[in-house]
N, CA and C atoms as an extended XYZ file, in Angstrom:
525
Properties=species:S:1:pos:R:3:atomname:S:1:resname:S:1:resid:I:1 pbc="F F F"
N       -55.285       29.328      -75.268 N   MET     1
C       -54.930       29.851      -76.379 CA  MET     1
C       -54.056       31.095      -76.031 C   MET     1
N       -54.307       31.839      -75.002 N   LYS     2
C       -53.600       33.104      -74.890 CA  LYS     2
C       -52.096       32.617      -74.229 C   LYS     2
N       -52.151       31.482      -73.671 N   ALA     3
C       -50.788       30.978      -72.902 CA  ALA     3
C       -49.976       30.120      -74.054 C   ALA     3
N       -50.162       29.886      -75.060 N   ASN     4
C       -49.693       29.170      -76.185 CA  ASN     4
C       -48.312       29.781      -76.170 C   ASN     4
N       -47.308       29.055      -76.291 N   ASN     5
C       -45.780       29.354      -76.406 CA  ASN     5
C       -45.421       29.924      -75.025 C   ASN     5
N       -46.197       29.901      -73.838 N   GLY     6
C       -45.949       30.337      -72.848 CA  GLY     6
C       -46.253       29.432      -71.486 C   GLY     6
N       -46.556       30.135      -70.293 N   ILE     7
C       -46.740       29.379      -69.066 CA  ILE     7
C       -48.231       29.605      -68.594 C   ILE     7
N       -49.037       28.689      -68.358 N   PHE     8
C       -50.241       28.690      -67.594 CA  PHE     8
C       -50.197       28.044      -66.543 C   PHE     8
N       -50.674       28.992      -65.199 N   VAL     9
C       -50.517       28.531      -63.909 CA  VAL     9
C       -51.803       28.482      -63.248 C   VAL     9
N       -52.316       27.259      -62.892 N   ILE    10
C       -53.444       27.161      -62.114 CA  ILE    10
C       -53.088       27.029      -60.742 C   ILE    10
N       -53.372       28.207      -59.859 N   ASP    11
C       -53.242       28.260      -58.598 CA  ASP    11
C       -54.221       27.699      -57.769 C   ASP    11
N       -54.031       27.072      -56.559 N   ASP    12
C       -54.861       26.521      -55.691 CA  ASP    12
C       -55.754       25.715      -56.310 C   ASP    12
N       -55.322       24.661      -57.319 N   PHE    13
C       -55.824       23.660      -57.854 CA  PHE    13
C       -56.706       22.746      -57.100 C   PHE    13
N       -57.974       22.681      -57.584 N   GLY    14
C       -58.861       21.961      -56.449 CA  GLY    14
C       -59.863       22.813      -55.971 C   GLY    14
N       -59.742       24.009      -56.024 N   ARG    15
C       -60.593       24.786      -55.218 CA  ARG    15
C       -61.549       25.649      -56.312 C   ARG    15
N       -61.427       25.167      -57.508 N   GLN    16
C       -62.076       26.168      -58.527 CA  GLN    16
C       -63.790       25.684      -58.441 C   GLN    16
N       -64.408       26.129      -59.107 N   ARG    17
C       -65.974       25.664      -59.229 CA  ARG    17
C       -66.051       24.460      -59.853 C   ARG    17
N       -65.419       24.142      -60.944 N   MET    18
C       -65.388       22.979      -61.379 CA  MET    18
C       -64.760       21.948      -60.653 C   MET    18
N       -65.056       20.717      -60.576 N   ARG    19
C       -64.586       19.480      -60.011 CA  ARG    19
C       -63.081       19.286      -60.625 C   ARG    19
N       -62.175       19.169      -59.774 N   PRO    20
C       -60.919       18.652      -60.378 CA  PRO    20
C       -60.926       17.776      -61.614 C   PRO    20
N       -61.545       16.644      -61.325 N   GLN    21
C       -61.575       15.857      -62.452 CA  GLN    21
C       -62.162       16.209      -63.816 C   GLN    21
N       -63.075       17.194      -63.780 N   GLU    22
C       -63.558       17.800      -64.815 CA  GLU    22
C       -62.565       18.503      -65.541 C   GLU    22
N       -61.725       19.149      -64.843 N   LEU    23
C       -60.881       20.263      -65.334 CA  LEU    23
C       -59.547       19.350      -65.980 C   LEU    23
N       -58.939       18.270      -65.299 N   LEU    24
C       -58.370       17.404      -65.734 CA  LEU    24
C       -58.634       16.766      -66.753 C   LEU    24
N       -59.590       16.421      -67.020 N   ASN    25
C       -60.055       15.582      -68.368 CA  ASN    25
C       -60.201       16.533      -69.502 C   ASN    25
N       -60.507       18.031      -69.313 N   ARG    26
C       -60.449       19.072      -70.235 CA  ARG    26
C       -58.954       19.071      -70.663 C   ARG    26
N       -58.080       18.812      -70.026 N   TRP    27
C       -56.579       19.110      -70.098 CA  TRP    27
C       -55.851       17.683      -70.877 C   TRP    27
N       -56.621       16.508      -70.581 N   MET    28
C       -55.976       15.271      -70.822 CA  MET    28
C       -55.201       15.421      -72.307 C   MET    28
N       -55.960       15.546      -73.246 N   THR    29
C       -55.490       15.283      -74.575 CA  THR    29
C       -54.405       16.404      -74.891 C   THR    29
N       -54.633       17.657      -74.613 N   ALA    30
C       -53.556       18.710      -74.560 CA  ALA    30
C       -52.360       18.442      -73.939 C   ALA    30
N       -52.371       18.132      -72.755 N   LEU    31
C       -51.278       17.668      -72.066 CA  LEU    31
C       -50.412       16.283      -72.622 C   LEU    31
N       -51.240       15.256      -73.252 N   ASP    32
C       -50.663       14.087      -73.568 CA  ASP    32
C       -50.319       14.233      -75.274 C   ASP    32
N       -50.975       14.757      -75.964 N   GLN    33
C       -50.855       14.668      -77.565 CA  GLN    33
C       -50.009       16.228      -77.692 C   GLN    33
N       -50.040       17.061      -77.040 N   ARG    34
C       -49.723       18.633      -77.183 CA  ARG    34
C       -50.369       19.237      -78.481 C   ARG    34
N       -51.814       18.713      -78.501 N   ILE    35
C       -52.715       19.472      -79.364 CA  ILE    35
C       -53.831       19.832      -78.859 C   ILE    35
N       -54.593       20.748      -79.209 N   GLU    36
C       -55.863       21.215      -78.531 CA  GLU    36
C       -56.772       21.311      -79.573 C   GLU    36
N       -58.257       21.030      -79.582 N   PHE    37
C       -59.226       21.102      -80.244 CA  PHE    37
C       -60.038       22.326      -79.810 C   PHE    37
N       -60.383       23.136      -80.842 N   LEU    38
C       -61.233       24.389      -80.494 CA  LEU    38
C       -62.304       24.455      -81.479 C   LEU    38
N       -63.304       24.784      -81.122 N   SER    39
C       -64.839       24.959      -81.766 CA  SER    39
C       -65.284       26.232      -81.991 C   SER    39
N       -65.637       26.466      -83.273 N   LEU    40
C       -66.242       27.814      -83.557 CA  LEU    40
C       -67.650       27.822      -83.325 C   LEU    40
N       -68.153       29.188      -83.275 N   PRO    41
C       -69.453       29.348      -83.159 CA  PRO    41
C       -70.437       28.418      -83.736 C   PRO    41
N       -70.376       28.165      -85.149 N   GLY    42
C       -70.978       27.423      -85.787 CA  GLY    42
C       -70.835       25.889      -85.477 C   GLY    42
N       -70.161       25.276      -84.781 N   GLY    43
C       -69.915       23.904      -84.443 CA  GLY    43
C       -68.701       23.314      -85.046 C   GLY    43
N       -68.058       23.890      -86.062 N   ARG    44
C       -67.004       23.638      -86.659 CA  ARG    44
C       -65.750       23.472      -85.802 C   ARG    44
N       -64.960       22.162      -85.693 N   LYS    45
C       -63.886       22.114      -84.893 CA  LYS    45
C       -62.673       22.009      -85.552 C   LYS    45
N       -61.511       22.486      -84.991 N   PHE    46
C       -60.285       22.399      -85.800 CA  PHE    46
C       -59.239       22.397      -84.542 C   PHE    46
N       -57.937       21.759      -85.005 N   GLU    47
C       -56.963       21.488      -83.840 CA  GLU    47
C       -55.910       22.705      -84.304 C   GLU    47
N       -55.132       22.816      -82.948 N   ILE    48
C       -54.161       23.863      -83.070 CA  ILE    48
C       -52.845       23.167      -82.047 C   ILE    48
N       -51.711       23.518      -82.165 N   PRO    49
C       -50.731       23.150      -81.699 CA  PRO    49
C       -50.798       23.644      -80.004 C   PRO    49
N       -50.487       22.554      -79.200 N   PHE    50
C       -50.611       23.041      -77.671 CA  PHE    50
C       -49.182       23.135      -77.169 C   PHE    50
N       -48.566       24.315      -77.119 N   ASP    51
C       -47.261       24.447      -77.002 CA  ASP    51
C       -47.197       25.356      -75.591 C   ASP    51
N       -47.767       24.684      -74.370 N   THR    52
C       -47.717       25.494      -73.145 CA  THR    52
C       -47.430       24.692      -72.136 C   THR    52
N       -46.621       25.386      -71.227 N   LEU    53
C       -46.154       24.710      -69.850 CA  LEU    53
C       -47.540       25.074      -68.940 C   LEU    53
N       -47.874       23.888      -68.440 N   VAL    54
C       -49.183       24.279      -67.537 CA  VAL    54
C       -48.470       23.852      -66.141 C   VAL    54
N       -48.925       24.578      -65.153 N   ILE    55
C       -48.529       24.586      -63.812 CA  ILE    55
C       -49.487       24.535      -63.118 C   ILE    55
N       -49.703       23.338      -62.142 N   PHE    56
C       -50.757       23.208      -61.080 CA  PHE    56
C       -50.206       23.484      -59.948 C   PHE    56
N       -50.759       24.153      -59.028 N   SER    57
C       -50.122       24.589      -57.797 CA  SER    57
C       -51.263       24.227      -56.611 C   SER    57
N       -51.138       23.503      -55.824 N   THR    58
C       -52.155       23.061      -54.823 CA  THR    58
C       -51.474       22.709      -53.410 C   THR    58
N       -52.343       22.623      -52.511 N   ASN    59
C       -51.894       22.193      -51.124 CA  ASN    59
C       -52.656       20.876      -50.877 C   ASN    59
N       -53.517       20.427      -51.773 N   ILE    60
C       -54.321       19.261      -51.782 CA  ILE    60
C       -53.252       18.038      -52.301 C   ILE    60
N       -53.836       16.831      -51.521 N   GLU    61
C       -52.878       15.744      -51.945 CA  GLU    61
C       -53.072       15.386      -53.297 C   GLU    61
N       -52.254       15.207      -54.198 N   PRO    62
C       -52.474       15.104      -55.649 CA  PRO    62
C       -53.575       13.884      -56.162 C   PRO    62
N       -53.387       12.649      -55.142 N   ARG    63
C       -54.253       11.402      -55.677 CA  ARG    63
C       -55.791       11.840      -55.257 C   ARG    63
N       -56.019       12.900      -54.474 N   GLN    64
C       -57.527       13.417      -54.270 CA  GLN    64
C       -57.900       14.120      -55.314 C   GLN    64
N       -56.960       14.620      -56.226 N   LEU    65
C       -57.216       15.469      -57.473 CA  LEU    65
C       -57.530       14.766      -58.873 C   LEU    65
N       -56.715       13.842      -58.898 N   GLY    66
C       -56.822       12.948      -60.185 CA  GLY    66
C       -56.344       11.345      -59.999 C   GLY    66
N       -56.405       10.562      -61.052 N   ASP    67
C       -56.331        9.236      -60.998 CA  ASP    67
C       -54.596        9.197      -61.695 C   ASP    67
N       -54.120        8.064      -61.586 N   ASP    68
C       -52.842        7.570      -62.108 CA  ASP    68
C       -52.671        8.074      -63.378 C   ASP    68
N       -53.767        7.637      -64.399 N   ALA    69
C       -53.549        8.340      -65.772 CA  ALA    69
C       -53.237        9.774      -66.061 C   ALA    69
N       -54.033       10.578      -65.293 N   PHE    70
C       -53.653       11.915      -65.363 CA  PHE    70
C       -52.326       12.267      -64.745 C   PHE    70
N       -52.060       11.837      -63.619 N   LEU    71
C       -50.826       12.266      -62.920 CA  LEU    71
C       -49.521       11.895      -63.512 C   LEU    71
N       -49.710       10.870      -64.520 N   ARG    72
C       -48.661       10.369      -65.512 CA  ARG    72
C       -48.298       11.633      -66.337 C   ARG    72
N       -49.413       12.159      -66.858 N   ARG    73
C       -49.193       13.340      -67.773 CA  ARG    73
C       -48.682       14.557      -67.175 C   ARG    73
N       -48.281       14.629      -65.861 N   ILE    74
C       -47.769       15.742      -65.232 CA  ILE    74
C       -46.458       15.194      -65.020 C   ILE    74
N       -45.448       15.358      -65.943 N   PRO    75
C       -44.078       14.694      -65.645 CA  PRO    75
C       -43.328       15.158      -64.487 C   PRO    75
N       -43.574       16.123      -64.101 N   ASN    76
C       -42.665       17.010      -62.984 CA  ASN    76
C       -43.586       17.153      -61.695 C   ASN    76
N       -43.212       16.642      -60.584 N   LYS    77
C       -43.980       17.082      -59.543 CA  LYS    77
C       -43.101       17.493      -58.523 C   LYS    77
N       -43.175       18.642      -57.791 N   ILE    78
C       -42.472       19.122      -56.977 CA  ILE    78
C       -42.796       19.548      -55.654 C   ILE    78
N       -42.795       18.826      -54.488 N   LYS    79
C       -43.266       18.859      -53.258 CA  LYS    79
C       -42.266       19.988      -52.459 C   LYS    79
N       -43.145       21.007      -52.201 N   VAL    80
C       -42.450       22.351      -51.233 CA  VAL    80
C       -42.913       21.977      -49.892 C   VAL    80
N       -41.935       21.660      -48.850 N   ASP    81
C       -42.365       21.474      -47.675 CA  ASP    81
C       -42.138       22.732      -46.721 C   ASP    81
N       -42.673       22.436      -45.601 N   PHE    82
C       -42.622       23.640      -44.794 CA  PHE    82
C       -40.997       24.083      -44.431 C   PHE    82
N       -40.815       25.256      -43.982 N   ALA    83
C       -39.431       25.648      -43.610 CA  ALA    83
C       -39.143       25.256      -42.368 C   ALA    83
N       -37.692       24.953      -42.241 N   THR    84
C       -37.097       24.548      -41.269 CA  THR    84
C       -36.945       26.154      -40.226 C   THR    84
N       -36.580       25.853      -38.904 N   PRO    85
C       -36.594       27.207      -38.340 CA  PRO    85
C       -35.548       28.027      -38.907 C   PRO    85
N       -34.296       27.467      -39.320 N   GLU    86
C       -33.215       28.266      -40.002 CA  GLU    86
C       -33.666       28.960      -41.135 C   GLU    86
N       -34.582       28.170      -42.036 N   GLN    87
C       -34.845       28.823      -43.321 CA  GLN    87
C       -35.886       29.765      -43.025 C   GLN    87
N       -36.916       29.665      -42.087 N   PHE    88
C       -37.946       30.601      -41.926 CA  PHE    88
C       -37.175       31.835      -41.072 C   PHE    88
N       -36.198       31.879      -40.442 N   ILE    89
C       -35.397       33.111      -39.966 CA  ILE    89
C       -35.109       33.858      -41.244 C   ILE    89
N       -34.306       33.002      -41.949 N   LYS    90
C       -33.791       33.592      -43.183 CA  LYS    90
C       -34.732       34.546      -43.976 C   LYS    90
N       -35.990       33.576      -44.368 N   ILE    91
C       -36.780       34.453      -44.889 CA  ILE    91
C       -37.406       35.574      -44.257 C   ILE    91
N       -37.697       35.486      -43.183 N   PHE    92
C       -38.117       36.600      -42.416 CA  PHE    92
C       -37.220       37.813      -42.329 C   PHE    92
N       -36.007       37.553      -42.160 N   ARG    93
C       -35.029       38.579      -42.100 CA  ARG    93
C       -34.910       39.218      -43.349 C   ARG    93
N       -34.983       38.524      -44.630 N   ARG    94
C       -34.793       39.185      -45.697 CA  ARG    94
C       -35.964       40.036      -45.892 C   ARG    94
N       -37.198       39.423      -45.723 N   GLU    95
C       -38.636       40.180      -46.135 CA  GLU    95
C       -38.615       41.303      -45.187 C   GLU    95
N       -38.247       41.515      -44.045 N   SER    96
C       -38.225       42.525      -43.025 CA  SER    96
C       -37.066       43.491      -43.166 C   SER    96
N       -35.906       43.140      -43.298 N   GLU    97
C       -34.899       44.152      -43.500 CA  GLU    97
C       -34.493       44.373      -44.844 C   GLU    97
N       -34.402       43.527      -45.858 N   GLU    98
C       -33.954       43.858      -47.113 CA  GLU    98
C       -35.222       44.457      -48.034 C   GLU    98
N       -36.443       43.830      -47.913 N   VAL    99
C       -37.452       44.246      -48.562 CA  VAL    99
C       -38.275       45.510      -48.047 C   VAL    99
N       -38.579       45.650      -46.596 N   ARG   100
C       -39.233       46.385      -46.103 CA  ARG   100
C       -38.279       47.537      -45.003 C   ARG   100
N       -37.112       47.170      -44.989 N   GLY   101
C       -36.278       48.074      -44.188 CA  GLY   101
C       -36.520       48.248      -42.786 C   GLY   101
N       -37.137       47.084      -42.296 N   LEU   102
C       -37.359       47.068      -40.588 CA  LEU   102
C       -36.471       46.163      -40.103 C   LEU   102
N       -35.458       46.728      -39.339 N   PRO   103
C       -34.534       45.796      -38.437 CA  PRO   103
C       -35.433       44.682      -37.480 C   PRO   103
N       -34.657       43.567      -37.530 N   VAL   104
C       -35.189       42.489      -36.717 CA  VAL   104
C       -34.161       42.026      -35.692 C   VAL   104
N       -34.415       41.985      -34.387 N   ASP   105
C       -33.571       41.474      -33.163 CA  ASP   105
C       -33.652       40.020      -33.378 C   ASP   105
N       -32.485       39.418      -33.034 N   ASP   106
C       -32.310       37.852      -32.972 CA  ASP   106
C       -33.450       37.282      -32.215 C   ASP   106
N       -33.240       37.970      -30.828 N   ASP   107
C       -34.097       37.364      -29.705 CA  ASP   107
C       -35.964       37.391      -30.195 C   ASP   107
N       -36.120       38.425      -30.837 N   VAL   108
C       -37.654       38.377      -31.042 CA  VAL   108
C       -37.834       37.527      -32.242 C   VAL   108
N       -37.143       37.381      -33.066 N   LEU   109
C       -37.105       36.444      -34.314 CA  LEU   109
C       -37.114       35.023      -33.653 C   LEU   109
N       -36.269       34.770      -32.789 N   ASN   110
C       -36.339       33.242      -32.062 CA  ASN   110
C       -37.624       33.170      -31.296 C   ASN   110
N       -38.012       34.178      -30.786 N   PHE   111
C       -39.218       34.256      -30.010 CA  PHE   111
C       -40.466       33.817      -30.968 C   PHE   111
N       -40.570       34.715      -31.977 N   LEU   112
C       -41.640       34.354      -32.985 CA  LEU   112
C       -41.602       32.981      -33.594 C   LEU   112
N       -40.403       32.309      -33.949 N   VAL   113
C       -40.399       30.825      -34.412 CA  VAL   113
C       -40.887       29.847      -33.192 C   VAL   113
N       -40.439       30.293      -31.976 N   ASP   114
C       -41.049       29.203      -30.754 CA  ASP   114
C       -42.376       29.661      -30.628 C   ASP   114
N       -42.698       30.820      -30.808 N   HIS   115
C       -44.483       30.921      -30.380 CA  HIS   115
C       -45.031       30.403      -31.558 C   HIS   115
N       -44.591       30.283      -32.763 N   LEU   116
C       -45.332       29.628      -33.892 CA  LEU   116
C       -45.465       28.106      -33.779 C   LEU   116
N       -44.173       27.718      -33.402 N   SER   117
C       -44.023       26.170      -33.317 CA  SER   117
C       -44.689       25.452      -32.045 C   SER   117
N       -44.360       26.133      -30.890 N   ASN   118
C       -44.816       25.568      -29.727 CA  ASN   118
C       -45.916       25.929      -29.090 C   ASN   118
N       -46.416       27.326      -29.283 N   GLU   119
C       -47.708       27.768      -28.538 CA  GLU   119
C       -48.806       27.661      -29.712 C   GLU   119
N       -48.726       28.212      -30.962 N   ILE   120
C       -49.807       28.153      -31.780 CA  ILE   120
C       -49.837       26.795      -32.623 C   ILE   120
N       -48.689       26.332      -32.523 N   LYS   121
C       -48.351       24.683      -33.058 CA  LYS   121
C       -48.890       24.898      -34.587 C   LYS   121
N       -48.367       25.669      -35.344 N   VAL   122
C       -48.404       25.706      -36.855 CA  VAL   122
C       -46.987       25.243      -37.419 C   VAL   122
N       -47.075       24.522      -38.565 N   PRO   123
C       -45.565       24.464      -39.164 CA  PRO   123
C       -45.389       25.752      -40.043 C   PRO   123
N       -44.069       25.797      -39.977 N   LEU   124
C       -43.359       27.239      -40.438 CA  LEU   124
C       -43.597       27.383      -42.010 C   LEU   124
N       -44.659       28.052      -42.435 N   SER   125
C       -44.850       28.234      -43.888 CA  SER   125
C       -44.068       29.379      -44.380 C   SER   125
N       -43.669       29.305      -45.449 N   GLN   126
C       -42.739       30.311      -46.086 CA  GLN   126
C       -43.520       31.649      -46.253 C   GLN   126
N       -44.846       31.652      -46.413 N   CYS   127
C       -45.655       32.821      -46.309 CA  CYS   127
C       -45.893       33.606      -45.318 C   CYS   127
N       -45.544       32.903      -43.984 N   TYR   128
C       -45.928       33.649      -42.717 CA  TYR   128
C       -45.209       34.758      -42.593 C   TYR   128
N       -43.899       34.819      -42.908 N   ALA   129
C       -43.068       36.025      -42.771 CA  ALA   129
C       -43.613       37.300      -43.419 C   ALA   129
N       -44.131       37.058      -44.770 N   ARG   130
C       -44.570       38.233      -45.310 CA  ARG   130
C       -46.015       38.573      -44.782 C   ARG   130
N       -46.995       37.567      -44.598 N   ASP   131
C       -48.247       37.793      -43.692 CA  ASP   131
C       -48.145       38.358      -42.595 C   ASP   131
N       -47.298       37.892      -41.520 N   LEU   132
C       -47.046       38.553      -40.157 CA  LEU   132
C       -46.618       40.022      -40.334 C   LEU   132
N       -45.630       40.189      -41.113 N   LEU   133
C       -45.103       41.440      -41.471 CA  LEU   133
C       -46.336       42.534      -41.821 C   LEU   133
N       -47.028       41.966      -42.958 N   ASP   134
C       -48.143       42.704      -43.384 CA  ASP   134
C       -49.073       43.033      -42.091 C   ASP   134
N       -49.187       42.260      -41.273 N   GLN   135
C       -50.350       42.636      -40.109 CA  GLN   135
C       -49.690       43.763      -39.205 C   GLN   135
N       -48.385       43.779      -39.239 N   ILE   136
C       -47.627       44.800      -38.271 CA  ILE   136
C       -47.700       46.107      -39.068 C   ILE   136
N       -47.411       46.103      -40.473 N   PHE   137
C       -47.306       47.442      -41.108 CA  PHE   137
C       -48.808       47.790      -41.374 C   PHE   137
N       -49.710       47.201      -41.419 N   TRP   138
C       -50.897       47.563      -41.567 CA  TRP   138
C       -51.629       48.214      -40.477 C   TRP   138
N       -51.357       47.695      -39.336 N   ALA   139
C       -51.765       48.180      -38.004 CA  ALA   139
C       -50.980       49.487      -37.852 C   ALA   139
N       -49.549       49.525      -38.124 N   ALA   140
C       -49.011       50.918      -38.078 CA  ALA   140
C       -49.533       52.008      -39.100 C   ALA   140
N       -49.729       51.501      -40.114 N   ARG   141
C       -50.333       52.593      -41.105 CA  ARG   141
C       -51.658       53.088      -40.454 C   ARG   141
N       -52.523       52.147      -40.134 N   TYR   142
C       -53.886       52.591      -39.351 CA  TYR   142
C       -53.696       53.524      -38.365 C   TYR   142
N       -52.466       53.336      -37.410 N   LEU   143
C       -52.304       54.021      -36.225 CA  LEU   143
C       -51.439       55.307      -36.446 C   LEU   143
N       -51.075       55.478      -37.798 N   ASN   144
C       -50.262       56.352      -38.376 CA  ASN   144
C       -48.860       56.361      -37.305 C   ASN   144
N       -48.386       55.300      -37.191 N   ALA   145
C       -47.158       54.880      -36.443 CA  ALA   145
C       -46.084       54.420      -37.121 C   ALA   145
N       -45.026       54.410      -36.538 N   LYS   146
C       -43.659       53.673      -37.281 CA  LYS   146
C       -43.735       52.273      -37.138 C   LYS   146
N       -43.557       51.428      -37.954 N   PRO   147
C       -43.700       50.024      -37.913 CA  PRO   147
C       -42.595       49.575      -37.086 C   PRO   147
N       -42.627       48.593      -36.133 N   GLU   148
C       -41.513       48.069      -35.315 CA  GLU   148
C       -41.903       46.612      -34.984 C   GLU   148
N       -40.970       45.973      -34.657 N   PHE   149
C       -40.957       44.293      -34.422 CA  PHE   149
C       -40.506       44.059      -33.039 C   PHE   149
N       -41.327       43.828      -32.337 N   ASN   150
C       -40.936       43.316      -30.934 CA  ASN   150
C       -41.800       42.164      -30.565 C   ASN   150
N       -41.550       41.512      -29.371 N   LYS   151
C       -42.409       40.431      -28.979 CA  LYS   151
C       -43.860       40.660      -29.000 C   LYS   151
N       -44.242       41.574      -28.329 N   ASP   152
C       -45.613       41.926      -28.085 CA  ASP   152
C       -46.330       42.033      -29.549 C   ASP   152
N       -45.629       42.883      -30.397 N   LEU   153
C       -46.206       42.910      -31.769 CA  LEU   153
C       -46.211       41.558      -32.572 C   LEU   153
N       -45.418       41.058      -32.293 N   ALA   154
C       -45.060       39.468      -33.010 CA  ALA   154
C       -46.348       38.690      -32.522 C   ALA   154
N       -46.391       38.454      -31.292 N   LYS   155
C       -47.581       37.944      -30.484 CA  LYS   155
C       -48.884       38.422      -31.249 C   LYS   155
N       -49.085       39.601      -31.295 N   TRP   156
C       -50.346       40.200      -31.636 CA  TRP   156
C       -50.696       40.012      -33.108 C   TRP   156
N       -49.569       39.933      -33.927 N   ALA   157
C       -49.819       39.668      -35.454 CA  ALA   157
C       -50.224       38.075      -35.587 C   ALA   157
N       -49.472       37.387      -34.698 N   CYS   158
C       -50.032       35.851      -34.776 CA  CYS   158
C       -51.314       35.779      -34.486 C   CYS   158
N       -51.788       36.366      -33.367 N   SER   159
C       -53.105       36.225      -32.786 CA  SER   159
C       -54.172       36.477      -33.809 C   SER   159
N       -53.601       37.736      -34.464 N   ASN   160
C       -54.667       38.427      -35.520 CA  ASN   160
C       -54.749       37.484      -36.768 C   ASN   160
N       -53.490       36.969      -37.130 N   TYR   161
C       -53.522       36.134      -38.370 CA  TYR   161
C       -54.120       34.773      -38.328 C   TYR   161
N       -53.900       34.207      -36.985 N   PHE   162
C       -54.248       32.927      -36.838 CA  PHE   162
C       -55.745       32.856      -36.010 C   PHE   162
N       -56.228       33.982      -35.876 N   PHE   163
C       -57.628       33.896      -35.011 CA  PHE   163
C       -57.275       33.116      -33.555 C   PHE   163
N       -56.183       33.445      -32.900 N   SER   164
C       -55.717       32.748      -32.026 CA  SER   164
C       -56.283       33.434      -30.672 C   SER   164
N       -56.910       32.814      -29.605 N   GLU   165
C       -57.294       33.412      -28.561 CA  GLU   165
C       -55.949       33.873      -27.803 C   GLU   165
N       -54.814       33.306      -27.841 N   ARG   166
C       -53.483       33.489      -27.211 CA  ARG   166
C       -53.270       35.146      -27.660 C   ARG   166
N       -52.843       35.838      -26.773 N   GLY   167
C       -52.417       37.214      -27.113 CA  GLY   167
C       -53.418       38.241      -27.519 C   GLY   167
N       -54.720       37.861      -27.547 N   SER   168
C       -55.873       38.816      -28.065 CA  SER   168
C       -55.887       39.959      -26.865 C   SER   168
N       -55.242       39.805      -25.783 N   ASN   169
C       -55.290       40.838      -24.887 CA  ASN   169
C       -54.355       41.956      -25.139 C   ASN   169
N       -53.543       41.491      -26.014 N   SER   170
C       -52.607       42.586      -26.590 CA  SER   170
C       -53.393       43.339      -27.570 C   SER   170
N       -52.968       44.599      -27.632 N   ASN   171
C       -53.876       45.410      -28.496 CA  ASN   171
C       -52.833       46.246      -29.367 C   ASN   171
N       -53.403       46.339      -30.627 N   ALA   172
C       -52.519       46.863      -31.737 CA  ALA   172
C       -52.274       48.512      -31.576 C   ALA   172
N       -53.112       48.936      -30.539 N   SER   173
C       -52.875       50.301      -30.558 CA  SER   173
C       -51.617       50.566      -29.257 C   SER   173
N       -51.067       49.479      -28.663 N   GLN   174
C       -50.026       49.526      -27.959 CA  GLN   174
C       -48.730       49.759      -28.656 C   GLN   174
N       -48.809       49.886      -29.912 N   GLN   175
C       -47.873       50.012      -30.760 CA  GLN   175
C       -47.126       51.649      -30.306 C   GLN   175
């Protein structure tokens, strides 16, 4: 009701306490017929228009969440792939330099992309730029130091974020 005439985002769909199928069944009529049925405490039911854009966000394969009948009721499905190295570098540079005011050296940034891709072997998720910079800024704040971005700190941030054994000999106090 609060989202009527607006947008309702269900983030990390499939990770709620309720099974995805139960939640989807609850939304079936509202999404299909654009009406919702509400119940008063006395048991009386009435219908109201359902004019809401519902957005389901998930990293779970959609077919694991609902059947074809439900998936048809979500007319637009947009897959967001992992970033290419070039996209990741652009995102990281924007987050670091424009948002946080921390200069980034090209060699260190290329080292980070190589470290993520070839040593840790993780796909380049767009959120890693923000999350790895958070690691560096949090450590700097804890140590009352100026944040900086170098190969050792990039490796340390990765080992801390990904629980990697690699780079764990590096210490944040070396900042």
